[in-house]
Amino acid sequence: MSRDTSRIPAIPDTPEQLTPDWLTDALAAAGILGEAAVTRVDVSPVGTGQMCDSVRLSLGYDRPTDGPASLVAKLPAADRTSRATAKSLGSYEKEVRFYQQLAPELPIRTPHALHADIDVDTAAFVLLLEDLAPARPGDQLTGCTPEVAEVAVNELVRLHAPRWDDPTLAELGWLHRDRAANQQFLLSLLPGLWDGFRGRYAGHLGPDVHAAGDALFASLEAYLLADTEPWSILHGDYRLDNLLFDATPGGVPIAVVDWQTCTHGPATQDVAYFIGAGLGVDDRRAHEEELVRRYHDALTAAGVNGYPWERCWHDYRRGTWAGLVMAVAASMLVERTDRGDQMFLTMAERHARHALDLDGPAVIAP
């Protein structure tokens, strides 16, 4: 019996629209179902992201098939503020285009995308991703050990090195935004967000955050307008909540998810962002130079030339500011939650201390 496809949405943007009929069409187009059809979909929430909604789909079929027993689906945020923010920043388009255009050619481990589609005008999108369970995300609030940090930093080489200083990345409009326009946008946006951040969390901010924030915003124009090339592909939000780890024999040691902040920029920023957010202060102070040297050595071994250690360390120090900017901006632009408040405050404290420890104000001073 033929199916009535007249009510199947082209791009489902709520979990309820991920019906057996739609999933059958999507997976059949990916060439993995054969003659089978999806007959059952059980939906459960997964992840802690605030910019979009993610669910795990447990699937049943009408016959034996090579189709997956489960998938992870990513959809627009049900929260209107988060969805509007994502649309204005191009966040959903970045993630979909990353999986469509960049992921297949990069050695960094990410979930395989079985279906990726977006309507940029409405911000409706859907991603069907390989379910890497039992791999589990790290915990941004708990932090990680230096050993886990080494695995995470090493994986960044597999993102940064293949397209290091590649001029063709500037041809991807979704990845490489107009630099001057973006600079002016941030110059107009960030001071107001900083004022709002200080007001909202006034009773919770320590002196490090105030000192680092005052230094950053006093030099904001110099920070944003500086020449930071060479550039590569950045994840942009490379932290424990966006990394999956699996310690079981034969499992995936690490996989990287949540590419909504993917961009074109100074690669070492990802390294500083991860180390500053993921390690406690004492562990970071004891291990960060070794971690960055390993990263630099691996870049060189992967064929990156003309990037001396002194420049790498300078860029790393400069990159300490990215985490404070993210904590301030994201906290004010997405749906507010209790865990979100904890996370952004923790990030702000760790990144502020990081920048001050490495004399970050001197790096960005006019």
Short mmCIF file of C-alpha atoms in Angstrom, two decimals, residues 33 68 83 130 143 158 186 247 250 258 265 279 291 330:
data_model
loop_
_atom_site.label_atom_id
_atom_site.label_comp_id
_atom_site.label_asym_id
_atom_site.label_seq_id
_atom_site.Cartn_x
_atom_site.Cartn_y
_atom_site.Cartn_z
CA LEU A 33 17.08 1.11 4.66
CA PRO A 68 20.22 2.35 12.86
CA ARG A 83 15.76 30.40 18.24
CA GLU A 130 24.93 8.89 14.37
CA GLY A 143 35.95 20.01 34.68
CA ARG A 158 42.71 17.19 13.29
CA LEU A 186 30.37 43.08 18.09
CA ALA A 247 36.26 4.61 27.84
CA GLY A 250 36.86 -0.35 21.16
CA ASP A 258 27.64 21.09 18.47
CA GLY A 265 39.45 32.51 12.69
CA LEU A 279 40.85 22.56 33.86
CA LEU A 291 49.59 21.00 26.49
CA ALA A 330 25.70 33.53 25.51
#
